[in-house]
PDB file of C-alpha atoms in Angstrom:
ATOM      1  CA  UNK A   1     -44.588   4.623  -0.224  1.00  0.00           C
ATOM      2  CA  UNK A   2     -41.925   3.894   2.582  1.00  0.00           C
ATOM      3  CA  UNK A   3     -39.830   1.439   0.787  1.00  0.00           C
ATOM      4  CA  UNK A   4     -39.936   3.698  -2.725  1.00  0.00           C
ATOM      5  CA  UNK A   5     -38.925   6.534  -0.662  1.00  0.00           C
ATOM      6  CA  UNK A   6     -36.314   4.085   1.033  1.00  0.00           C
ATOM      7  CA  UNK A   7     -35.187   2.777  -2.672  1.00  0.00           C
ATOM      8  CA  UNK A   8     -34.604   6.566  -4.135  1.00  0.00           C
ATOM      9  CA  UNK A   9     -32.108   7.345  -0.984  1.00  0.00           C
ATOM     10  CA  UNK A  10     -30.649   4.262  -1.828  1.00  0.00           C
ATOM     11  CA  UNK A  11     -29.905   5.335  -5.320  1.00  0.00           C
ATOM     12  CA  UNK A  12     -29.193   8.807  -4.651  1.00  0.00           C
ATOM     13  CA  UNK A  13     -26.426   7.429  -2.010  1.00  0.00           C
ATOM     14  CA  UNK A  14     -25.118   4.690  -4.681  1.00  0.00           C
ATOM     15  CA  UNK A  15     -24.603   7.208  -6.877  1.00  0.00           C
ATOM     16  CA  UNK A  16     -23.166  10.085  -4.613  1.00  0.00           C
ATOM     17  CA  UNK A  17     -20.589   7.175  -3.820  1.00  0.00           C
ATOM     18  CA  UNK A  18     -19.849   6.432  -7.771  1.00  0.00           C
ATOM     19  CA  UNK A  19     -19.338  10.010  -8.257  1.00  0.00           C
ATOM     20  CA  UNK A  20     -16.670  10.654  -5.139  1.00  0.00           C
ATOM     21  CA  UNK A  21     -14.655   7.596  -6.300  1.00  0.00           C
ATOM     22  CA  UNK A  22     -13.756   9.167  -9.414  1.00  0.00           C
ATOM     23  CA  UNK A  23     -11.856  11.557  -7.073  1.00  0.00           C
ATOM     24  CA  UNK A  24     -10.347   9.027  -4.462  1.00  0.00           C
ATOM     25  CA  UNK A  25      -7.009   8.238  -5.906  1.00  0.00           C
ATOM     26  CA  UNK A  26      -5.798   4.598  -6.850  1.00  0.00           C
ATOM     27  CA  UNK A  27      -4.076   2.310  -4.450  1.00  0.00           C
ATOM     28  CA  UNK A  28      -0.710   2.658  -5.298  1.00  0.00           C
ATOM     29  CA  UNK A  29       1.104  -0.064  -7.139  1.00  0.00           C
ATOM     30  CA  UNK A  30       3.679  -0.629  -5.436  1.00  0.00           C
ATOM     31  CA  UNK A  31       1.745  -0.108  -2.056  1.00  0.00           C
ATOM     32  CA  UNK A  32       3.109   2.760  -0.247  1.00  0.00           C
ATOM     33  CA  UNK A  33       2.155   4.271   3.186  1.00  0.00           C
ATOM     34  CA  UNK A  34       3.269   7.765   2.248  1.00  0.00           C
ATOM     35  CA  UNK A  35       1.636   8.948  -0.754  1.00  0.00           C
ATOM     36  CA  UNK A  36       2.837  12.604  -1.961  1.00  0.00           C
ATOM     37  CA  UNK A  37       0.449  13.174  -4.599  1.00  0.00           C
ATOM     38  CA  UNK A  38       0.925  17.018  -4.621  1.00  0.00           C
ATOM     39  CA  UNK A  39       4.207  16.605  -4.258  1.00  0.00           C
ATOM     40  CA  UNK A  40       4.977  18.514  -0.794  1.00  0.00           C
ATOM     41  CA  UNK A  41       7.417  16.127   0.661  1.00  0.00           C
ATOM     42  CA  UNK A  42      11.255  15.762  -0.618  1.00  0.00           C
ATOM     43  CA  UNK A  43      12.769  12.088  -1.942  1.00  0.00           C
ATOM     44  CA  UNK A  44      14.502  11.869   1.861  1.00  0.00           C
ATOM     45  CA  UNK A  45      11.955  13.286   3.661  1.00  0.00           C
ATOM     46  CA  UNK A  46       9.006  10.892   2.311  1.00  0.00           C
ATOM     47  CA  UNK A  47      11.239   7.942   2.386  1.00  0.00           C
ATOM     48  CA  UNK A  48      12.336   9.055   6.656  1.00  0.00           C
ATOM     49  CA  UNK A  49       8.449   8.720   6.786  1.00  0.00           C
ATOM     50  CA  UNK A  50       7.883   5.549   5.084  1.00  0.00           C
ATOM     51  CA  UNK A  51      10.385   3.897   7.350  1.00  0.00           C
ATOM     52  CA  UNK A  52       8.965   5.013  10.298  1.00  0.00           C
ATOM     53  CA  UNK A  53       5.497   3.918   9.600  1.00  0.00           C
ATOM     54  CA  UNK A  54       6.833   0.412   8.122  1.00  0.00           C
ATOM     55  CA  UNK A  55       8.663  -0.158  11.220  1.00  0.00           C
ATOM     56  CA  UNK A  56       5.274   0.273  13.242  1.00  0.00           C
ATOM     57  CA  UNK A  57       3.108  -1.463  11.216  1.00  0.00           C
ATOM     58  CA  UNK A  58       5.633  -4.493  11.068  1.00  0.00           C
ATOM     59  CA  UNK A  59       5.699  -4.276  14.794  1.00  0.00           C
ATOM     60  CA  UNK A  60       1.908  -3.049  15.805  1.00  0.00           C
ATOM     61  CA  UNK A  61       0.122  -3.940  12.452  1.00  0.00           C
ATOM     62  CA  UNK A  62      -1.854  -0.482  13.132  1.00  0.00           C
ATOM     63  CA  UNK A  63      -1.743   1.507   9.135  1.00  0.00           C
ATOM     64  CA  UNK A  64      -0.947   4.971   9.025  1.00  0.00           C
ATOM     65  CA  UNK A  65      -1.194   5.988   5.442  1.00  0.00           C
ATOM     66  CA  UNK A  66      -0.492   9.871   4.595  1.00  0.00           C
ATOM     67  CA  UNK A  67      -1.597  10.869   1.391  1.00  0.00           C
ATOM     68  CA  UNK A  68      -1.510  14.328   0.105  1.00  0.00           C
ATOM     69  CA  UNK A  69      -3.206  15.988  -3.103  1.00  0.00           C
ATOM     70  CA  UNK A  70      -3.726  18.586  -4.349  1.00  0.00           C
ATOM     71  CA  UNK A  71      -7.405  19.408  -3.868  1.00  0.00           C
ATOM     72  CA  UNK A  72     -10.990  17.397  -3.302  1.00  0.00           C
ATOM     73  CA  UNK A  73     -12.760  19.402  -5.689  1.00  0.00           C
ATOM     74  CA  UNK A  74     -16.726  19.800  -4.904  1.00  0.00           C
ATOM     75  CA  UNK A  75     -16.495  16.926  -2.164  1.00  0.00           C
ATOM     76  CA  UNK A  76     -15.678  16.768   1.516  1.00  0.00           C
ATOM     77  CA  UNK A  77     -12.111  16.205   2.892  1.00  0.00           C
ATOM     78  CA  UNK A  78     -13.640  13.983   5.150  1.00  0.00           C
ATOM     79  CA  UNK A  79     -15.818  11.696   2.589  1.00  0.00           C
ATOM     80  CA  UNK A  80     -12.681  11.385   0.355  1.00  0.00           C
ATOM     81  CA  UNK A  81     -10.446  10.472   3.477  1.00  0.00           C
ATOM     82  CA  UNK A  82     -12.661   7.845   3.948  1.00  0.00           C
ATOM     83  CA  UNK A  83     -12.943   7.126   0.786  1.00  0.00           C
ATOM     84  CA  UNK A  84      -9.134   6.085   0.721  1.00  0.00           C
ATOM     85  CA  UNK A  85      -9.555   4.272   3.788  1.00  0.00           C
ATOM     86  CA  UNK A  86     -12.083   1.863   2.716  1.00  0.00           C
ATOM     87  CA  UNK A  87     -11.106   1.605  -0.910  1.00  0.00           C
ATOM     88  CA  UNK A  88      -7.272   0.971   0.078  1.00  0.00           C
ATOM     89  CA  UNK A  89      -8.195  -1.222   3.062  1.00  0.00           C
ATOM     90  CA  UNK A  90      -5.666   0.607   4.991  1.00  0.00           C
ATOM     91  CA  UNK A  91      -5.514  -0.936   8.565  1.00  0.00           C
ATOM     92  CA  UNK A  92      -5.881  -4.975   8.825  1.00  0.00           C
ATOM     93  CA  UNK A  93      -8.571  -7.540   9.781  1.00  0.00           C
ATOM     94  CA  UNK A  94      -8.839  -5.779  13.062  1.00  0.00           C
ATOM     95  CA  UNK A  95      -9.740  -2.139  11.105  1.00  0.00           C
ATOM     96  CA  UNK A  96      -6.689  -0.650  12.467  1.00  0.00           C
ATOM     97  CA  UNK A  97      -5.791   2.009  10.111  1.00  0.00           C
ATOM     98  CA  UNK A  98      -5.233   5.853   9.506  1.00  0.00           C
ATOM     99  CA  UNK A  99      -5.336   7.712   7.162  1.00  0.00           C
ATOM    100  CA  UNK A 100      -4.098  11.494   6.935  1.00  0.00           C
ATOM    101  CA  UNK A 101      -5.179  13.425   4.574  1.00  0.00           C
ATOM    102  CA  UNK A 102      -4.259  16.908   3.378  1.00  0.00           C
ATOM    103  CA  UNK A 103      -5.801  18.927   0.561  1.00  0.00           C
ATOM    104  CA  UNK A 104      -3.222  20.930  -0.428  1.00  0.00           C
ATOM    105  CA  UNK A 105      -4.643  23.695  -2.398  1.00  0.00           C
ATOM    106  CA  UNK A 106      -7.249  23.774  -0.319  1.00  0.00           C
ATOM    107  CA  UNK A 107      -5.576  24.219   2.718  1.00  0.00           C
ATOM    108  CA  UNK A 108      -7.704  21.407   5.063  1.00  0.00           C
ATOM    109  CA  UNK A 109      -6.891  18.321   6.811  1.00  0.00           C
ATOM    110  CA  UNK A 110      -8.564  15.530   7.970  1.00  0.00           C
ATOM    111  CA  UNK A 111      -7.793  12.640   9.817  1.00  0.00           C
ATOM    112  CA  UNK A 112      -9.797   9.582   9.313  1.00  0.00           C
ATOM    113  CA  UNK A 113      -9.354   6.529  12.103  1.00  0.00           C
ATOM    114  CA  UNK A 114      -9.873   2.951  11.177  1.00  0.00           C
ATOM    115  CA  UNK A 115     -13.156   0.933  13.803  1.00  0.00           C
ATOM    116  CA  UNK A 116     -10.544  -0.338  15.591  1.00  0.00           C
ATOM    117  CA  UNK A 117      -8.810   2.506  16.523  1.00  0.00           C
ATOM    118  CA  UNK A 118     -11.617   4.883  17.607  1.00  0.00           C
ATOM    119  CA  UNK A 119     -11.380   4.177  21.040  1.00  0.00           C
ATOM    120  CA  UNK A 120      -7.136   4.808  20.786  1.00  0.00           C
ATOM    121  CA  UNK A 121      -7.792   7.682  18.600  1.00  0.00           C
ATOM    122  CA  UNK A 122     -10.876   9.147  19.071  1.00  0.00           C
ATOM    123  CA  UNK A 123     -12.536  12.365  17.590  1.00  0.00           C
ATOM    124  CA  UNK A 124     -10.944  14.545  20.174  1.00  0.00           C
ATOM    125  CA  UNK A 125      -7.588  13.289  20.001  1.00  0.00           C
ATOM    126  CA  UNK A 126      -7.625  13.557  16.149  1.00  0.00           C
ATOM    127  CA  UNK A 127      -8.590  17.190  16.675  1.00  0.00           C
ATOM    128  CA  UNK A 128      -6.014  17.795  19.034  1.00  0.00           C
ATOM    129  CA  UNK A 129      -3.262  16.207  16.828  1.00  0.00           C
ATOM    130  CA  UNK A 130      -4.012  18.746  14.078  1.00  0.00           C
ATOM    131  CA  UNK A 131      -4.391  21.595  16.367  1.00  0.00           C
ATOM    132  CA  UNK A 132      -1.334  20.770  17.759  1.00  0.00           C
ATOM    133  CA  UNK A 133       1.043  18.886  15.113  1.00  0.00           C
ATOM    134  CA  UNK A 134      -0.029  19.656  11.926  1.00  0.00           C
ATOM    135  CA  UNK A 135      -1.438  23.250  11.708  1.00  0.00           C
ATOM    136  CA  UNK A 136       1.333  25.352  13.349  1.00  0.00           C
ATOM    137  CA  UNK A 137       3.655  23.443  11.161  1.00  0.00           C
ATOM    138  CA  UNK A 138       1.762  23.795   7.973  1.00  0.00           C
ATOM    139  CA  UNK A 139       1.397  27.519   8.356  1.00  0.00           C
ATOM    140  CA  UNK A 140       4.921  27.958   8.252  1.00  0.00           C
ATOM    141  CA  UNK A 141       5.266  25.401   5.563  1.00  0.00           C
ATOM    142  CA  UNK A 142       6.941  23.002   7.284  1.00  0.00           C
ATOM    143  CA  UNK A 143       4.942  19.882   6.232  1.00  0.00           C
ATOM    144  CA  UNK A 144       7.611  17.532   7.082  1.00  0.00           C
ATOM    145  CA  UNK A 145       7.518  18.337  10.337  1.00  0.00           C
ATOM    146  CA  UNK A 146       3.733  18.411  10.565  1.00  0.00           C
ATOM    147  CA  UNK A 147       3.441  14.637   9.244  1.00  0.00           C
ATOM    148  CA  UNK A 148       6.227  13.607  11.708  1.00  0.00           C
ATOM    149  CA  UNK A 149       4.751  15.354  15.083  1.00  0.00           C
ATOM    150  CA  UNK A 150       1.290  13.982  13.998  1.00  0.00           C
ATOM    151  CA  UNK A 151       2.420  10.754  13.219  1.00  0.00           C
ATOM    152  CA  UNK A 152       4.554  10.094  16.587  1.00  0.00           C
ATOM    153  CA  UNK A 153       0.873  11.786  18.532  1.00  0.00           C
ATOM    154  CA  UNK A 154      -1.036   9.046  16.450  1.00  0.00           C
ATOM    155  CA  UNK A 155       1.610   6.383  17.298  1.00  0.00           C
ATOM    156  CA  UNK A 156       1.914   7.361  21.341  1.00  0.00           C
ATOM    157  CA  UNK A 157      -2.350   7.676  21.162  1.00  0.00           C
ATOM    158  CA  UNK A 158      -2.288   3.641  20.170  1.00  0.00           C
ATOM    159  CA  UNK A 159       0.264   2.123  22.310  1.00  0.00           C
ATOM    160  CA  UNK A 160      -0.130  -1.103  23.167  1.00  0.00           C
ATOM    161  CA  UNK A 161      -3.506  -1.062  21.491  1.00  0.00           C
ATOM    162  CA  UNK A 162      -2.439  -3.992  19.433  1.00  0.00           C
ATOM    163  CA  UNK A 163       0.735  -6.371  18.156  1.00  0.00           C
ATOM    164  CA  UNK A 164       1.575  -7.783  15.396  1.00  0.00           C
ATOM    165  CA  UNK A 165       0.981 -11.734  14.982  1.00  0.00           C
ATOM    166  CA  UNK A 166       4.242 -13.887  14.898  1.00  0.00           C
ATOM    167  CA  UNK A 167       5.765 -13.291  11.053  1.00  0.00           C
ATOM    168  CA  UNK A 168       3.504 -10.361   9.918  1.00  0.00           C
ATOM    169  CA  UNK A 169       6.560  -8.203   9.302  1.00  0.00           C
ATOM    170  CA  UNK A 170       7.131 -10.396   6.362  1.00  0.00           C
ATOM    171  CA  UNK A 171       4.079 -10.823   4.942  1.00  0.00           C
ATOM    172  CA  UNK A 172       3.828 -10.114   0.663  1.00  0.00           C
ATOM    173  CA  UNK A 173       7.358 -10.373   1.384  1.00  0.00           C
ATOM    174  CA  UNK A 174       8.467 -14.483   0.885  1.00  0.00           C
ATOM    175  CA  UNK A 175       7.031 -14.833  -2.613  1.00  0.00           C
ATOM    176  CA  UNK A 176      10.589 -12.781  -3.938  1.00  0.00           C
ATOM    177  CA  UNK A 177      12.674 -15.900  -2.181  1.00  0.00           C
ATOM    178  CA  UNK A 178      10.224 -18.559  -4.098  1.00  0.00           C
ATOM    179  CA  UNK A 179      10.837 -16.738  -7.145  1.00  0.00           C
ATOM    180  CA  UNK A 180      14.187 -16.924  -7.568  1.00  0.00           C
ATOM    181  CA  UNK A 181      14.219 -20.626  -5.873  1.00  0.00           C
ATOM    182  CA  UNK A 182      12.215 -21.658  -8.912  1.00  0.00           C
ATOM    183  CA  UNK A 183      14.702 -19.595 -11.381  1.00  0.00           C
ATOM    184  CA  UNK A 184      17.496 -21.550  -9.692  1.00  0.00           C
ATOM    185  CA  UNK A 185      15.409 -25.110  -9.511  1.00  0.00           C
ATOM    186  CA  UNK A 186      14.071 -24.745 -13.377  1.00  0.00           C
ATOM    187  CA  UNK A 187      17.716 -24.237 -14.429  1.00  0.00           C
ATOM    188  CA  UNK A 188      19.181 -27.217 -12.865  1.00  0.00           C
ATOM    189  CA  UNK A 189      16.388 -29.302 -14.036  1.00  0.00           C
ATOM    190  CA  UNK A 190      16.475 -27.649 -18.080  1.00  0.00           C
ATOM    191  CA  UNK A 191      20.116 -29.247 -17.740  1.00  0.00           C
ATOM    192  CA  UNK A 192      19.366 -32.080 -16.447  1.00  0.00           C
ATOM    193  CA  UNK A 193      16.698 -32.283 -19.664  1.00  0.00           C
ATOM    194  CA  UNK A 194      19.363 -30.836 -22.075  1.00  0.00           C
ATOM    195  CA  UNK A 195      22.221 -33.286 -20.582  1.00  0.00           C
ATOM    196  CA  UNK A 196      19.705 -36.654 -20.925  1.00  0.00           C
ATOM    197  CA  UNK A 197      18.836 -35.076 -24.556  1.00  0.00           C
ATOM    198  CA  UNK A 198      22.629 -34.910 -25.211  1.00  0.00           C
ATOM    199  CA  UNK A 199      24.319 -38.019 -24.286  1.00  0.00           C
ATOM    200  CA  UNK A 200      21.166 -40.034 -25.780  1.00  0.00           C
ATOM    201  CA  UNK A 201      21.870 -38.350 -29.286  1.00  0.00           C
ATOM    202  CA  UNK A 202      25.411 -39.363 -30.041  1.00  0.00           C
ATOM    203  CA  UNK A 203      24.058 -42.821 -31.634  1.00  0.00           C
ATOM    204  CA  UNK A 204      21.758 -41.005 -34.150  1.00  0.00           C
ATOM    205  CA  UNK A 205      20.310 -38.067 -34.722  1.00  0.00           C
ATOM    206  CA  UNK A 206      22.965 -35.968 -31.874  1.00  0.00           C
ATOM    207  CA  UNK A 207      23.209 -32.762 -34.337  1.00  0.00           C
ATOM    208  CA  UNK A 208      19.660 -32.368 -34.223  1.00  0.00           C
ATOM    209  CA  UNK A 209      19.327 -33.114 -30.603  1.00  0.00           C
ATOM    210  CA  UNK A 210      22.042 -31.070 -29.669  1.00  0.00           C
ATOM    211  CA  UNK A 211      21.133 -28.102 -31.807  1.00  0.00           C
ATOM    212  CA  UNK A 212      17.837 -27.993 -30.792  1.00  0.00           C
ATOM    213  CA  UNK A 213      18.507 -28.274 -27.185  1.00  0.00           C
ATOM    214  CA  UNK A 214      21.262 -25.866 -27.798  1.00  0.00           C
ATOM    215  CA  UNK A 215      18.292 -23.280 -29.029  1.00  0.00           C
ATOM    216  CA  UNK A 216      15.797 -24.182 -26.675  1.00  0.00           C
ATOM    217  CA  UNK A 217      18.009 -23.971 -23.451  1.00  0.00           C
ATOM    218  CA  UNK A 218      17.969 -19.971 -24.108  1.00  0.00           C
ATOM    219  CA  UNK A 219      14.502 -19.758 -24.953  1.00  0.00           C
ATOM    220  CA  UNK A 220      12.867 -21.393 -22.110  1.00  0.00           C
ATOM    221  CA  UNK A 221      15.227 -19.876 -19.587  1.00  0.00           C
ATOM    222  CA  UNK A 222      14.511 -16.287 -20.986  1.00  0.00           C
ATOM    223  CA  UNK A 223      10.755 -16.844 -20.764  1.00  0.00           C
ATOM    224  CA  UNK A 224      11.327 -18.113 -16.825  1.00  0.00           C
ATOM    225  CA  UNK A 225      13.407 -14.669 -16.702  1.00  0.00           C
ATOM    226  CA  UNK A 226      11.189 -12.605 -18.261  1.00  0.00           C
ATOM    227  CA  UNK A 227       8.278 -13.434 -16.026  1.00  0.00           C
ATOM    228  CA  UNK A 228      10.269 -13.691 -13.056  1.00  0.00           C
ATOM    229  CA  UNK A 229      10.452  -9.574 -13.908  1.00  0.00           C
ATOM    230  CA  UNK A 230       6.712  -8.976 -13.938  1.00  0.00           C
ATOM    231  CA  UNK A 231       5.795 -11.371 -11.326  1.00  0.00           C
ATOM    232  CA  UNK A 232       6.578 -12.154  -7.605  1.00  0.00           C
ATOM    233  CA  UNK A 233      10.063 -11.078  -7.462  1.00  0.00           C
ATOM    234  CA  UNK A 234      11.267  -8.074  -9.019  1.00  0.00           C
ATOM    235  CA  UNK A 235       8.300  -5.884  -7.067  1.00  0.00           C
ATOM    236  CA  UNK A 236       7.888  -3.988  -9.966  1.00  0.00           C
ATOM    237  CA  UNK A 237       4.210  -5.090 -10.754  1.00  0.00           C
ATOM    238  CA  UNK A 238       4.446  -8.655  -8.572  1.00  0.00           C
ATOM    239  CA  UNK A 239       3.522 -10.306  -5.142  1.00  0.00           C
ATOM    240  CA  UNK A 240       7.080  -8.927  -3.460  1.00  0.00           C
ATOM    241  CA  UNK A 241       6.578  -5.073  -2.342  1.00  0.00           C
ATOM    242  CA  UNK A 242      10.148  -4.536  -1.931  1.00  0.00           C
ATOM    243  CA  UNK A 243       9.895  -1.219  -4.234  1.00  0.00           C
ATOM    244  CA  UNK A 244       7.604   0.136  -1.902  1.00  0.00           C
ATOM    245  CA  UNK A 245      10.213   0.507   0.662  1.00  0.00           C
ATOM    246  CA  UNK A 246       9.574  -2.470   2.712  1.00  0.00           C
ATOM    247  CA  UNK A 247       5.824  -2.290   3.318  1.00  0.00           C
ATOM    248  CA  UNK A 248       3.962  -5.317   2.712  1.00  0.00           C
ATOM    249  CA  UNK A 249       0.696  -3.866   2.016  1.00  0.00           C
ATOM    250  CA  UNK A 250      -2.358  -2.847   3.090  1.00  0.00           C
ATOM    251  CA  UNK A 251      -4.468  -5.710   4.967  1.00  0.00           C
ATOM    252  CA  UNK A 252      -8.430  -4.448   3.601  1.00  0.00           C
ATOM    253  CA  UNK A 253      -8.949  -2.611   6.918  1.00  0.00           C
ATOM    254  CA  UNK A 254     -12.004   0.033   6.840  1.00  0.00           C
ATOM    255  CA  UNK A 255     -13.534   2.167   8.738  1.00  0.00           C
ATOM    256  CA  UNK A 256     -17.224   4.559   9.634  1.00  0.00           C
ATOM    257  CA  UNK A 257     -16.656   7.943   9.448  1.00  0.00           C
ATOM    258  CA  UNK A 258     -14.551   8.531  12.626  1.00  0.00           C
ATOM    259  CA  UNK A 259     -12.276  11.411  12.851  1.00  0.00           C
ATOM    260  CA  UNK A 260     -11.341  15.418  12.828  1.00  0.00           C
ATOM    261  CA  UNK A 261     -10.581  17.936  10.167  1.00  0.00           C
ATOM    262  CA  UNK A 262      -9.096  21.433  10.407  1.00  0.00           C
ATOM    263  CA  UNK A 263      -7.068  23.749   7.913  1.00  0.00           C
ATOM    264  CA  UNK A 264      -4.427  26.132   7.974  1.00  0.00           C
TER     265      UNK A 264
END
C-alpha cells in the first residue's frame, strides 16, 4: 500500500512538473544573461547589465541571469524561478548560479540561488537584497536601478566565493576563429584543386576542365559560406555566442529551492 501510495505522489509530482514547464520560458538562443521578456528594460540599459554580469561571470564563473515576464499565471514565482534555473543550467559545474526573477504584472520577485551559492547567498541575504535593492526601486518604477543595486548586493554577497579556471572567459567563444580558418584553408586548397585541374587540361579536354572548374569553384565555396552563416561563426544560430553580447553560455548549473521572494 506504501509503495502505490509512494508511486501516485510520484505521478502527481511528474506531472505538476510537465505542467509548470509549459510556463518556464525557453533558453534563449543566443544565450543571454539578461532576459527582458516583458520588456521593462531599455536597449542601453539591458545591454549596461549584460556587460556587467559577463564581466563577472568571465572573471568568477558565478551566473546571474535576470529574466523578467510578464506574469506566472496559476504557479509560484518561486517554482518557475527554479524552473529557469534548472532548465537553463544557469550557474556551472560547481551550481553557481542566480537567477532573478520578476513577474511583472504580478508585481513579485523572487530570487532563486544556485547549491553552490547558498552559503554566499543565503535565504536571508536574498530577502534583504529585495527589501533593500529591488522593492524601493520598483515602486517608483525604476527597474533599472533595482536590477543594478541587487545585482552589485548579489555580486559583493559572493566575493571570493569562487574564480574562474584559466581560459573560461573564452569558452563557446574559439569555434568563430576555427570557422573562418577553415573558410580561409578550404579556399586555398579549392585552388590548389582548380589550378592542378587547369594546367592538366591544356593537352585535351582543357574547355571542359576549365569550365567545369570554373562553375564548381563558386558552388562549393558558396556552400562553405552558406554554412559558415548558420554554424559556429556568425552566432546567429552556431557554437560562437558573440550575438549574445559576449556571454559564452550557461554551464548546466542547478539548484534546490533556495532563495526569497517579495513584491512591490
Amino acid at each position: 500500500m506504501k509503495k502505490f501510495a509512494l508511486l501516485i505522489c510520484l505521478f502527481c509530482s511528474i506531472c505538476a512538473w510537465a505542467q509548470i514547464d509549459k510556463v518556464i520560458p525557453q533558453k534563449p538562443n543566443p544565450q543571454r544573461l539578461v532576459n527582458d521578456f516583458a520588456g521593462i528594460l531599455t536597449p542601453e540599459q539591458k545591454e549596461t547589465l549584460e556587460s556587467k554580469l559577463v564581466a563577472y561571470d568571465d572573471s568568477t564563473s558565478n551566473q546571474v541571469a535576470i529574466v523578467t515576464v510578464k506574469t506566472t499565471g496559476d504557479y509560484d514565482i518561486e517554482e518557475v524561478a527554479l524552473g529557469i534555473l534548472r532548465k537553463w543550467g544557469v550557474g556551472g559545474t560547481k551550481n553557481n548560479g542566480v537567477v532573478i526573477l520578476v513577474a511583472v504584472d504580478d508585481h513579485k520577485i523572487w530570487i532563486s540561488t544556485g547549491y553552490g551559492l547558498e552559503g554566499a547567498i543565503p535565504d536571508i541575504t536574498a530577502k534583504e537584497i529585495i527589501d533593500n535593492d529591488i522593492t524601493p526601486n520598483f515602486r517608483a518604477q525604476n527597474y533599472y536601478r533595482g536590477f543594478d543595486a541587487a545585482t552589485s548586493s548579489i555580486i559583493q554577497a559572493a566575493a571570493g566565493e569562487y574564480k574562474a579556471p584559466q581560459g573560461y572567459a573564452q569558452r563557446g567563444r574559439g569555434n568563430g576563429g576555427s570557422g573562418i580558418g577553415k573558410i580561409i584553408v578550404g579556399i586555398v586548397v579549392l585552388f590548389i584543386i582548380l589550378s592542378m585541374f587547369g594546367g592538366g587540361g591544356r593537352g585535351g579536354g582543357g574547355y571542359v576542365s576549365r569550365r567545369g572548374s570554373g562553375w564548381l569553384g563558386p558552388f562549393i565555396l558558396g556552400n562553405m559560406l552558406g554554412r559558415s552563416s548558420g554554424g559556429g561563426w556568425s552566432g546567429g544560430g552556431g557554437g560562437w555566442s558573440g550575438g549574445g553580447g559576449g556571454f559564452g553560455g550557461f554551464g548546466g548549473g542547478s539548484g534546490g529551492g533556495g532563495g526569497a521572494g517579495g513584491s512591490w
